[in-house]
N, C-alpha and C. Protein backbone atom coordinates (compact mmCIF):
# COMPACT_ATOMS: atom_id res chain seq x y z
N MET A 1 115.33 454.26 75.87
CA MET A 1 116.52 454.61 75.09
C MET A 1 116.14 454.67 73.61
N ALA A 2 116.45 455.77 72.91
CA ALA A 2 116.11 455.92 71.51
C ALA A 2 116.86 454.90 70.67
N GLU A 3 116.33 454.66 69.43
CA GLU A 3 116.93 453.63 68.57
C GLU A 3 118.41 453.87 68.32
N ASN A 4 118.77 455.10 67.92
CA ASN A 4 120.17 455.38 67.63
C ASN A 4 121.04 455.20 68.86
N ALA A 5 120.52 455.60 70.01
CA ALA A 5 121.28 455.46 71.25
C ALA A 5 121.51 453.99 71.58
N LYS A 6 120.50 453.16 71.32
CA LYS A 6 120.63 451.72 71.58
C LYS A 6 121.72 451.12 70.71
N LEU A 7 121.65 451.42 69.42
CA LEU A 7 122.63 450.85 68.50
C LEU A 7 124.04 451.37 68.79
N THR A 8 124.13 452.63 69.19
CA THR A 8 125.43 453.19 69.56
C THR A 8 126.00 452.45 70.76
N ARG A 9 125.13 452.16 71.73
CA ARG A 9 125.55 451.44 72.92
C ARG A 9 126.01 450.02 72.57
N VAL A 10 125.26 449.35 71.70
CA VAL A 10 125.62 448.00 71.28
C VAL A 10 126.97 448.01 70.57
N ARG A 11 127.14 448.96 69.66
CA ARG A 11 128.41 449.05 68.94
C ARG A 11 129.58 449.28 69.89
N ALA A 12 129.36 450.12 70.89
CA ALA A 12 130.42 450.40 71.86
C ALA A 12 130.79 449.15 72.65
N LEU A 13 129.78 448.38 73.07
CA LEU A 13 130.03 447.15 73.82
C LEU A 13 130.79 446.14 72.97
N LEU A 14 130.37 445.98 71.72
CA LEU A 14 131.02 445.01 70.84
C LEU A 14 132.44 445.46 70.47
N ALA A 15 132.63 446.77 70.30
CA ALA A 15 133.96 447.28 70.00
C ALA A 15 134.92 446.99 71.15
N THR A 16 134.41 447.12 72.37
CA THR A 16 135.24 446.82 73.54
C THR A 16 135.57 445.33 73.58
N ALA A 17 134.58 444.50 73.23
CA ALA A 17 134.81 443.05 73.21
C ALA A 17 135.85 442.68 72.15
N GLU A 18 135.86 443.41 71.03
CA GLU A 18 136.80 443.13 69.94
C GLU A 18 138.22 443.58 70.26
N ASP A 19 138.35 444.54 71.17
CA ASP A 19 139.66 445.12 71.47
C ASP A 19 140.63 444.04 71.94
N ALA A 20 141.80 444.01 71.32
CA ALA A 20 142.80 443.00 71.69
C ALA A 20 143.25 443.15 73.14
N ALA A 21 143.09 444.34 73.71
CA ALA A 21 143.51 444.57 75.10
C ALA A 21 142.50 444.04 76.11
N THR A 22 141.30 443.68 75.64
CA THR A 22 140.26 443.17 76.53
C THR A 22 140.51 441.70 76.83
N THR A 23 140.46 441.32 78.09
CA THR A 23 140.68 439.92 78.46
C THR A 23 139.52 439.07 77.94
N PRO A 24 139.74 437.77 77.73
CA PRO A 24 138.66 436.90 77.26
C PRO A 24 137.44 436.93 78.17
N GLU A 25 137.65 436.97 79.48
CA GLU A 25 136.54 437.00 80.42
C GLU A 25 135.73 438.29 80.28
N ALA A 26 136.44 439.42 80.17
CA ALA A 26 135.76 440.71 80.02
C ALA A 26 135.05 440.78 78.68
N ALA A 27 135.68 440.25 77.62
CA ALA A 27 135.07 440.27 76.29
C ALA A 27 133.76 439.49 76.30
N GLU A 28 133.74 438.36 76.98
CA GLU A 28 132.52 437.56 77.08
C GLU A 28 131.42 438.35 77.77
N SER A 29 131.78 439.09 78.82
CA SER A 29 130.81 439.90 79.55
C SER A 29 130.25 441.01 78.66
N TYR A 30 131.12 441.69 77.92
CA TYR A 30 130.67 442.76 77.02
C TYR A 30 129.76 442.21 75.93
N ARG A 31 130.12 441.05 75.38
CA ARG A 31 129.27 440.44 74.34
C ARG A 31 127.90 440.10 74.90
N ALA A 32 127.87 439.52 76.09
CA ALA A 32 126.60 439.14 76.70
C ALA A 32 125.70 440.36 76.89
N ARG A 33 126.29 441.46 77.34
CA ARG A 33 125.51 442.69 77.53
C ARG A 33 125.00 443.23 76.20
N ALA A 34 125.84 443.15 75.16
CA ALA A 34 125.43 443.63 73.84
C ALA A 34 124.30 442.77 73.29
N PHE A 35 124.41 441.43 73.42
CA PHE A 35 123.38 440.53 72.92
C PHE A 35 122.07 440.74 73.67
N ALA A 36 122.16 440.96 74.98
CA ALA A 36 120.95 441.19 75.78
C ALA A 36 120.25 442.46 75.33
N LEU A 37 121.02 443.50 75.07
CA LEU A 37 120.43 444.76 74.62
C LEU A 37 119.83 444.60 73.24
N MET A 38 120.50 443.86 72.36
CA MET A 38 119.95 443.63 71.03
C MET A 38 118.65 442.85 71.09
N ALA A 39 118.61 441.84 71.96
CA ALA A 39 117.39 441.04 72.11
C ALA A 39 116.25 441.90 72.63
N LYS A 40 116.53 442.73 73.62
CA LYS A 40 115.51 443.61 74.18
C LYS A 40 115.02 444.58 73.13
N TYR A 41 115.93 445.12 72.34
CA TYR A 41 115.58 446.06 71.28
C TYR A 41 114.67 445.40 70.26
N GLY A 42 114.98 444.16 69.89
CA GLY A 42 114.18 443.44 68.91
C GLY A 42 112.76 443.20 69.40
N ILE A 43 112.64 442.81 70.68
CA ILE A 43 111.32 442.56 71.26
C ILE A 43 110.50 443.83 71.30
N GLU A 44 111.12 444.95 71.69
CA GLU A 44 110.40 446.22 71.75
C GLU A 44 109.93 446.64 70.37
N GLU A 45 110.79 446.47 69.37
CA GLU A 45 110.45 446.86 68.00
C GLU A 45 109.30 446.01 67.47
N ALA A 46 109.32 444.70 67.78
CA ALA A 46 108.25 443.81 67.33
C ALA A 46 106.93 444.22 67.97
N ALA A 47 106.97 444.59 69.25
CA ALA A 47 105.75 444.99 69.95
C ALA A 47 105.19 446.28 69.35
N LEU A 48 106.06 447.21 69.00
CA LEU A 48 105.61 448.47 68.43
C LEU A 48 105.01 448.29 67.04
N SER A 49 105.50 447.29 66.29
CA SER A 49 105.05 447.11 64.92
C SER A 49 103.67 446.48 64.83
N VAL A 50 103.14 445.98 65.95
CA VAL A 50 101.81 445.36 65.94
C VAL A 50 100.76 446.37 65.51
N ASP A 51 100.89 447.61 65.98
CA ASP A 51 99.89 448.64 65.68
C ASP A 51 100.35 449.59 64.57
N GLY A 52 101.42 449.26 63.91
CA GLY A 52 101.92 450.14 62.87
C GLY A 52 102.40 449.36 61.67
N PRO A 53 102.91 450.07 60.67
CA PRO A 53 103.35 449.40 59.44
C PRO A 53 104.61 448.57 59.62
N GLY A 54 105.40 448.87 60.66
CA GLY A 54 106.62 448.10 60.90
C GLY A 54 107.73 448.44 59.92
N ASP A 55 108.81 447.69 59.99
CA ASP A 55 109.97 447.92 59.14
C ASP A 55 109.69 447.50 57.70
N VAL A 56 110.36 448.15 56.78
CA VAL A 56 110.27 447.79 55.37
C VAL A 56 111.12 446.54 55.13
N MET A 57 110.57 445.57 54.40
CA MET A 57 111.33 444.37 54.06
C MET A 57 112.30 444.70 52.93
N THR A 58 113.53 444.30 53.11
CA THR A 58 114.56 444.62 52.13
C THR A 58 115.63 443.53 52.15
N ASP A 59 116.74 443.78 51.49
CA ASP A 59 117.83 442.80 51.50
C ASP A 59 119.16 443.52 51.49
N ARG A 60 120.19 442.78 51.86
CA ARG A 60 121.54 443.34 51.90
C ARG A 60 122.51 442.25 51.47
N THR A 61 123.44 442.59 50.59
CA THR A 61 124.42 441.62 50.12
C THR A 61 125.75 441.82 50.83
N PHE A 62 126.27 440.73 51.38
CA PHE A 62 127.55 440.76 52.09
C PHE A 62 128.61 440.11 51.21
N THR A 63 129.73 440.79 51.04
CA THR A 63 130.87 440.22 50.33
C THR A 63 131.85 439.69 51.36
N ILE A 64 132.08 438.39 51.33
CA ILE A 64 132.94 437.74 52.32
C ILE A 64 134.29 437.44 51.68
N SER A 65 135.32 438.02 52.26
CA SER A 65 136.67 437.87 51.70
C SER A 65 137.37 436.65 52.27
N ALA A 66 138.24 436.06 51.45
CA ALA A 66 139.04 434.91 51.88
C ALA A 66 140.02 435.35 52.96
N PRO A 67 140.46 434.44 53.81
CA PRO A 67 140.21 432.99 53.77
C PRO A 67 138.96 432.61 54.56
N TRP A 68 138.65 431.31 54.55
CA TRP A 68 137.56 430.74 55.33
C TRP A 68 136.20 431.36 54.99
N THR A 69 135.94 431.55 53.69
CA THR A 69 134.68 432.19 53.32
C THR A 69 133.46 431.34 53.65
N LEU A 70 133.57 430.02 53.50
CA LEU A 70 132.42 429.17 53.79
C LEU A 70 132.09 429.20 55.28
N GLU A 71 133.11 429.20 56.11
CA GLU A 71 132.89 429.25 57.56
C GLU A 71 132.35 430.62 57.98
N GLN A 72 132.81 431.68 57.32
CA GLN A 72 132.27 433.00 57.62
C GLN A 72 130.81 433.10 57.18
N ALA A 73 130.49 432.47 56.03
CA ALA A 73 129.10 432.46 55.56
C ALA A 73 128.21 431.71 56.54
N SER A 74 128.74 430.64 57.13
CA SER A 74 128.00 429.88 58.14
C SER A 74 127.69 430.75 59.35
N LEU A 75 128.68 431.52 59.78
CA LEU A 75 128.47 432.43 60.91
C LEU A 75 127.42 433.48 60.56
N LEU A 76 127.49 434.05 59.36
CA LEU A 76 126.52 435.06 58.94
C LEU A 76 125.12 434.48 58.91
N ASN A 77 124.98 433.25 58.42
CA ASN A 77 123.66 432.61 58.39
C ASN A 77 123.10 432.43 59.79
N ARG A 78 123.95 432.02 60.72
CA ARG A 78 123.50 431.80 62.10
C ARG A 78 123.02 433.11 62.73
N VAL A 79 123.75 434.18 62.49
CA VAL A 79 123.35 435.49 63.01
C VAL A 79 122.05 435.95 62.34
N ALA A 80 121.92 435.71 61.03
CA ALA A 80 120.71 436.10 60.31
C ALA A 80 119.49 435.38 60.87
N LEU A 81 119.59 434.08 61.09
CA LEU A 81 118.48 433.32 61.64
C LEU A 81 118.09 433.84 63.02
N ALA A 82 119.09 434.16 63.84
CA ALA A 82 118.82 434.66 65.18
C ALA A 82 118.14 436.01 65.14
N SER A 83 118.32 436.74 64.04
CA SER A 83 117.74 438.08 63.90
C SER A 83 116.47 438.07 63.05
N GLN A 84 115.89 436.88 62.85
CA GLN A 84 114.64 436.72 62.10
C GLN A 84 114.80 437.11 60.64
N CYS A 85 115.95 436.82 60.07
CA CYS A 85 116.21 437.07 58.66
C CYS A 85 116.53 435.74 57.97
N SER A 86 116.61 435.78 56.65
CA SER A 86 116.97 434.60 55.86
C SER A 86 118.18 434.92 55.01
N ALA A 87 119.09 433.93 54.88
CA ALA A 87 120.32 434.14 54.12
C ALA A 87 120.38 433.19 52.93
N ILE A 88 120.88 433.69 51.81
CA ILE A 88 121.10 432.88 50.62
C ILE A 88 122.57 432.99 50.25
N ASN A 89 123.23 431.85 50.18
CA ASN A 89 124.64 431.81 49.78
C ASN A 89 124.69 431.81 48.26
N LEU A 90 125.19 432.89 47.68
CA LEU A 90 125.25 433.02 46.22
C LEU A 90 126.51 432.41 45.63
N GLY A 91 127.40 431.92 46.48
CA GLY A 91 128.60 431.26 46.00
C GLY A 91 129.74 432.22 45.74
N CYS A 92 130.78 431.69 45.09
CA CYS A 92 132.00 432.47 44.85
C CYS A 92 131.79 433.52 43.76
N VAL A 93 132.51 434.62 43.91
CA VAL A 93 132.53 435.65 42.88
C VAL A 93 133.48 435.19 41.78
N GLU A 94 133.02 435.22 40.54
CA GLU A 94 133.84 434.72 39.44
C GLU A 94 135.16 435.47 39.35
N GLY A 95 136.25 434.72 39.31
CA GLY A 95 137.57 435.32 39.21
C GLY A 95 138.07 435.94 40.49
N SER A 96 137.41 435.62 41.60
CA SER A 96 137.79 436.22 42.88
C SER A 96 137.69 435.18 43.99
N PRO A 97 138.48 435.31 45.05
CA PRO A 97 138.38 434.38 46.18
C PRO A 97 137.28 434.76 47.16
N SER A 98 136.44 435.73 46.78
CA SER A 98 135.38 436.19 47.67
C SER A 98 134.09 435.42 47.44
N ARG A 99 133.19 435.49 48.41
CA ARG A 99 131.90 434.82 48.35
C ARG A 99 130.81 435.85 48.65
N LEU A 100 129.65 435.70 48.01
CA LEU A 100 128.52 436.60 48.23
C LEU A 100 127.42 435.89 49.00
N VAL A 101 126.86 436.57 49.99
CA VAL A 101 125.71 436.07 50.73
C VAL A 101 124.69 437.20 50.80
N ARG A 102 123.45 436.92 50.40
CA ARG A 102 122.39 437.92 50.46
C ARG A 102 121.46 437.59 51.62
N VAL A 103 121.19 438.58 52.43
CA VAL A 103 120.34 438.41 53.61
C VAL A 103 119.07 439.23 53.42
N PHE A 104 117.92 438.60 53.66
CA PHE A 104 116.62 439.25 53.52
C PHE A 104 115.97 439.41 54.90
N GLY A 105 115.32 440.55 55.10
CA GLY A 105 114.62 440.77 56.36
C GLY A 105 114.18 442.21 56.50
N ALA A 106 113.60 442.53 57.65
CA ALA A 106 113.21 443.90 57.94
C ALA A 106 114.46 444.76 58.08
N SER A 107 114.36 446.03 57.73
CA SER A 107 115.54 446.90 57.73
C SER A 107 116.21 446.96 59.09
N GLY A 108 115.42 447.03 60.16
CA GLY A 108 116.00 447.06 61.50
C GLY A 108 116.72 445.77 61.84
N ASP A 109 116.14 444.63 61.42
CA ASP A 109 116.77 443.34 61.67
C ASP A 109 118.09 443.22 60.90
N LEU A 110 118.09 443.72 59.65
CA LEU A 110 119.31 443.66 58.85
C LEU A 110 120.42 444.50 59.47
N GLU A 111 120.04 445.61 60.07
CA GLU A 111 121.06 446.45 60.72
C GLU A 111 121.69 445.70 61.89
N ARG A 112 120.86 444.97 62.63
CA ARG A 112 121.40 444.19 63.75
C ARG A 112 122.28 443.05 63.24
N VAL A 113 121.88 442.43 62.13
CA VAL A 113 122.70 441.37 61.54
C VAL A 113 124.09 441.91 61.21
N GLU A 114 124.13 443.07 60.58
CA GLU A 114 125.42 443.64 60.17
C GLU A 114 126.30 443.95 61.38
N ILE A 115 125.69 444.51 62.43
CA ILE A 115 126.46 444.85 63.64
C ILE A 115 127.02 443.60 64.29
N LEU A 116 126.16 442.60 64.51
CA LEU A 116 126.59 441.39 65.21
C LEU A 116 127.58 440.58 64.38
N TYR A 117 127.28 440.40 63.11
CA TYR A 117 128.18 439.60 62.26
C TYR A 117 129.56 440.24 62.16
N SER A 118 129.60 441.55 61.95
CA SER A 118 130.88 442.24 61.83
C SER A 118 131.74 442.04 63.07
N SER A 119 131.10 442.12 64.24
CA SER A 119 131.85 441.96 65.49
C SER A 119 132.30 440.52 65.68
N LEU A 120 131.39 439.57 65.50
CA LEU A 120 131.73 438.16 65.72
C LEU A 120 132.77 437.67 64.71
N ARG A 121 132.70 438.19 63.50
CA ARG A 121 133.69 437.79 62.49
C ARG A 121 135.10 438.21 62.92
N VAL A 122 135.23 439.44 63.39
CA VAL A 122 136.53 439.92 63.86
C VAL A 122 137.06 439.04 64.98
N GLN A 123 136.17 438.74 65.93
CA GLN A 123 136.59 437.93 67.08
C GLN A 123 136.91 436.49 66.67
N MET A 124 136.12 435.94 65.73
CA MET A 124 136.34 434.58 65.27
C MET A 124 137.72 434.42 64.63
N LEU A 125 138.05 435.33 63.70
CA LEU A 125 139.32 435.23 63.01
C LEU A 125 140.49 435.54 63.93
N ARG A 126 140.27 436.43 64.88
CA ARG A 126 141.35 436.71 65.84
C ARG A 126 141.62 435.50 66.71
N GLU A 127 140.56 434.87 67.19
CA GLU A 127 140.74 433.68 68.03
C GLU A 127 141.40 432.55 67.25
N LEU A 128 141.06 432.44 65.96
CA LEU A 128 141.70 431.42 65.14
C LEU A 128 143.20 431.67 65.05
N GLY A 129 143.57 432.94 64.89
CA GLY A 129 144.98 433.28 64.80
C GLY A 129 145.74 433.00 66.09
N LEU A 130 145.04 433.10 67.22
CA LEU A 130 145.68 432.87 68.52
C LEU A 130 145.67 431.39 68.91
N ALA A 131 144.82 430.60 68.25
CA ALA A 131 144.68 429.19 68.63
C ALA A 131 145.97 428.42 68.38
N GLN A 132 146.29 427.55 69.30
CA GLN A 132 147.48 426.71 69.18
C GLN A 132 147.09 425.36 68.58
N VAL A 133 147.64 425.08 67.41
CA VAL A 133 147.37 423.79 66.78
C VAL A 133 148.05 422.70 67.60
N PRO A 134 147.33 421.63 67.98
CA PRO A 134 147.93 420.56 68.77
C PRO A 134 149.20 420.02 68.12
N TRP A 135 150.15 419.62 68.94
CA TRP A 135 151.46 419.19 68.44
C TRP A 135 151.37 417.99 67.52
N HIS A 136 150.35 417.14 67.73
CA HIS A 136 150.27 415.93 66.93
C HIS A 136 149.64 416.15 65.56
N VAL A 137 149.13 417.37 65.30
CA VAL A 137 148.53 417.65 64.00
C VAL A 137 149.65 418.03 63.02
N GLN A 138 149.75 417.29 61.92
CA GLN A 138 150.81 417.50 60.95
C GLN A 138 150.54 418.73 60.09
N PRO A 139 151.59 419.42 59.63
CA PRO A 139 151.40 420.58 58.75
C PRO A 139 150.69 420.18 57.46
N GLY A 140 150.09 421.18 56.80
CA GLY A 140 149.42 420.91 55.54
C GLY A 140 147.93 420.69 55.72
N GLY A 141 147.40 419.69 55.03
CA GLY A 141 145.97 419.40 55.04
C GLY A 141 145.38 419.21 56.42
N PRO A 142 145.96 418.34 57.26
CA PRO A 142 145.39 418.12 58.59
C PRO A 142 145.32 419.39 59.43
N THR A 143 146.31 420.28 59.27
CA THR A 143 146.29 421.54 60.01
C THR A 143 145.11 422.38 59.58
N ARG A 144 144.87 422.47 58.28
CA ARG A 144 143.74 423.24 57.78
C ARG A 144 142.42 422.62 58.25
N ALA A 145 142.36 421.30 58.24
CA ALA A 145 141.15 420.62 58.71
C ALA A 145 140.91 420.93 60.19
N TRP A 146 141.99 420.96 60.97
CA TRP A 146 141.84 421.28 62.40
C TRP A 146 141.32 422.70 62.57
N ARG A 147 141.86 423.65 61.79
CA ARG A 147 141.42 425.05 61.91
C ARG A 147 139.96 425.18 61.48
N ARG A 148 139.57 424.42 60.44
CA ARG A 148 138.17 424.48 60.02
C ARG A 148 137.25 423.94 61.12
N SER A 149 137.66 422.86 61.77
CA SER A 149 136.84 422.30 62.85
C SER A 149 136.76 423.28 64.01
N PHE A 150 137.82 424.06 64.23
CA PHE A 150 137.82 425.09 65.27
C PHE A 150 136.76 426.14 64.97
N LEU A 151 136.70 426.57 63.70
CA LEU A 151 135.72 427.59 63.31
C LEU A 151 134.30 427.06 63.39
N VAL A 152 134.09 425.83 62.92
CA VAL A 152 132.75 425.23 62.96
C VAL A 152 132.27 425.08 64.39
N ALA A 153 133.16 424.63 65.28
CA ALA A 153 132.79 424.51 66.69
C ALA A 153 132.47 425.86 67.28
N GLY A 154 133.22 426.88 66.85
CA GLY A 154 133.03 428.21 67.41
C GLY A 154 131.71 428.83 67.05
N ASP A 155 131.15 428.54 65.84
CA ASP A 155 129.89 429.19 65.49
C ASP A 155 128.68 428.36 65.88
N GLY A 156 128.91 427.31 66.68
CA GLY A 156 127.79 426.54 67.17
C GLY A 156 127.62 425.21 66.49
N GLY A 157 128.52 424.87 65.56
CA GLY A 157 128.40 423.60 64.86
C GLY A 157 128.64 422.40 65.75
N ASP A 158 129.35 422.60 66.84
CA ASP A 158 129.61 421.51 67.79
C ASP A 158 128.78 421.77 69.04
N PRO A 159 127.71 421.00 69.31
CA PRO A 159 126.85 421.25 70.45
C PRO A 159 127.56 421.11 71.79
N ASP A 160 128.68 420.38 71.81
CA ASP A 160 129.40 420.20 73.07
C ASP A 160 130.25 421.41 73.42
N ARG A 161 130.55 422.26 72.41
CA ARG A 161 131.41 423.41 72.66
C ARG A 161 130.62 424.71 72.61
N GLY A 162 129.60 424.74 71.77
CA GLY A 162 128.65 425.85 71.78
C GLY A 162 129.23 427.24 71.62
N GLY A 163 130.21 427.41 70.77
CA GLY A 163 130.72 428.74 70.51
C GLY A 163 131.55 429.30 71.63
N ALA A 164 132.20 428.44 72.39
CA ALA A 164 132.97 428.90 73.54
C ALA A 164 134.12 429.81 73.13
N GLN A 165 134.64 429.65 71.90
CA GLN A 165 135.82 430.42 71.52
C GLN A 165 135.55 431.91 71.44
N TYR A 166 134.45 432.31 70.78
CA TYR A 166 134.25 433.74 70.56
C TYR A 166 132.81 434.18 70.76
N GLY A 167 132.00 433.34 71.40
CA GLY A 167 130.69 433.80 71.82
C GLY A 167 129.57 433.71 70.81
N ALA A 168 129.79 433.09 69.65
CA ALA A 168 128.72 432.99 68.66
C ALA A 168 127.58 432.13 69.18
N GLY A 169 127.87 431.24 70.10
CA GLY A 169 126.83 430.39 70.65
C GLY A 169 125.78 431.16 71.41
N ALA A 170 126.09 432.42 71.75
CA ALA A 170 125.11 433.24 72.46
C ALA A 170 124.01 433.72 71.54
N VAL A 171 124.24 433.62 70.21
CA VAL A 171 123.24 434.04 69.25
C VAL A 171 122.39 432.83 68.89
N GLU A 172 121.24 432.69 69.49
CA GLU A 172 120.39 431.53 69.26
C GLU A 172 119.26 431.86 68.29
N PRO A 173 118.97 430.98 67.31
CA PRO A 173 117.88 431.23 66.38
C PRO A 173 116.56 431.41 67.10
N GLN A 174 115.74 432.37 66.62
CA GLN A 174 114.46 432.66 67.24
C GLN A 174 113.29 432.06 66.47
N ARG A 175 113.57 431.46 65.32
CA ARG A 175 112.51 430.84 64.54
C ARG A 175 113.12 429.76 63.67
N LYS A 176 112.28 428.91 63.09
CA LYS A 176 112.78 427.86 62.22
C LYS A 176 113.15 428.45 60.87
N GLY A 177 114.12 427.82 60.22
CA GLY A 177 114.52 428.28 58.91
C GLY A 177 115.87 427.71 58.57
N GLY A 178 116.40 428.09 57.42
CA GLY A 178 117.72 427.61 57.04
C GLY A 178 118.22 428.34 55.82
N ALA A 179 119.52 428.32 55.66
CA ALA A 179 120.09 428.98 54.49
C ALA A 179 119.88 428.11 53.27
N VAL A 180 119.85 428.73 52.12
CA VAL A 180 119.78 427.99 50.87
C VAL A 180 120.87 428.52 49.97
N ASP A 181 121.37 427.66 49.08
CA ASP A 181 122.38 428.15 48.16
C ASP A 181 121.67 428.77 46.96
N ALA A 182 122.44 429.18 45.96
CA ALA A 182 121.87 429.92 44.84
C ALA A 182 120.86 429.10 44.05
N ARG A 183 120.87 427.78 44.20
CA ARG A 183 119.93 426.92 43.47
C ARG A 183 118.69 426.62 44.28
N GLY A 184 118.60 427.14 45.49
CA GLY A 184 117.44 426.91 46.32
C GLY A 184 117.50 425.64 47.12
N VAL A 185 118.67 424.99 47.18
CA VAL A 185 118.80 423.75 47.94
C VAL A 185 119.07 424.09 49.40
N PRO A 186 118.30 423.54 50.35
CA PRO A 186 118.53 423.86 51.75
C PRO A 186 119.96 423.59 52.15
N GLY A 187 120.50 424.48 53.00
CA GLY A 187 121.85 424.31 53.49
C GLY A 187 121.87 423.36 54.67
N ALA A 188 123.05 423.19 55.26
CA ALA A 188 123.19 422.34 56.44
C ALA A 188 122.58 423.02 57.63
N ALA A 189 122.60 422.33 58.78
CA ALA A 189 121.92 422.82 59.97
C ALA A 189 122.36 424.21 60.37
N HIS A 190 123.64 424.56 60.18
CA HIS A 190 124.08 425.90 60.55
C HIS A 190 124.52 426.69 59.33
N GLY A 191 123.89 426.39 58.17
CA GLY A 191 123.99 427.27 57.04
C GLY A 191 125.13 427.04 56.06
N GLN A 192 125.82 425.91 56.12
CA GLN A 192 126.89 425.68 55.16
C GLN A 192 126.32 425.19 53.84
N ALA A 193 126.65 425.89 52.77
CA ALA A 193 126.27 425.43 51.44
C ALA A 193 127.39 424.54 50.93
N GLU A 194 127.24 424.03 49.71
CA GLU A 194 128.24 423.12 49.18
C GLU A 194 129.60 423.81 49.05
N VAL A 195 130.66 423.05 49.23
CA VAL A 195 132.01 423.58 49.08
C VAL A 195 132.31 423.75 47.60
N GLU A 196 132.85 424.90 47.23
CA GLU A 196 133.19 425.11 45.83
C GLU A 196 134.30 424.13 45.43
N ARG A 197 134.15 423.52 44.27
CA ARG A 197 135.07 422.48 43.85
C ARG A 197 136.49 423.00 43.63
N ASP A 198 136.61 424.26 43.18
CA ASP A 198 137.95 424.75 42.89
C ASP A 198 138.68 425.18 44.16
N GLY A 199 138.01 425.21 45.28
CA GLY A 199 138.63 425.48 46.56
C GLY A 199 139.08 426.92 46.76
N ARG A 200 138.65 427.83 45.89
CA ARG A 200 139.12 429.20 46.00
C ARG A 200 138.44 429.97 47.12
N CYS A 201 137.22 429.58 47.48
CA CYS A 201 136.54 430.37 48.50
C CYS A 201 135.62 429.51 49.35
């Protein structure tokens, strides 16, 4: 299957998984097929690059819009690591609730990062919107804390849940590494940099 055909197929599978009309069980199946195809594509590309120049190393900057920018950045970092890329959290955009994350890697790997992250982000936020906050959780701060724990568990931060909500747990890192913030300080295990003090992003 040619490169463009592979990526088109992956996009189609992920788009079906994102569709609100797709049942959770079917969405999980479509995601698994997309991840398997992406993994196979990556292995084939790596094998081909042994005897050739391979992909050009480059970078791509992602603008993450509020809300939950830190949790979205964590998801992006996890996908980047799984795609053999490195992510740097540049922090909040001055005067804006958005956050910037720069991802470095081979051009083909970056394309896969963008495809997977875009799909998982849609599914993550949709699942958060559908999630029922337990009755005993009080409105306000505790509710937000519960939603944040839901997102962290969903992107693999909770080993007991492993991304069960939206399938991010299916994206497993293929090499050692970690995100760093703009000062070069290593991030947490799944890429969370320090929380901005003003709480805007």
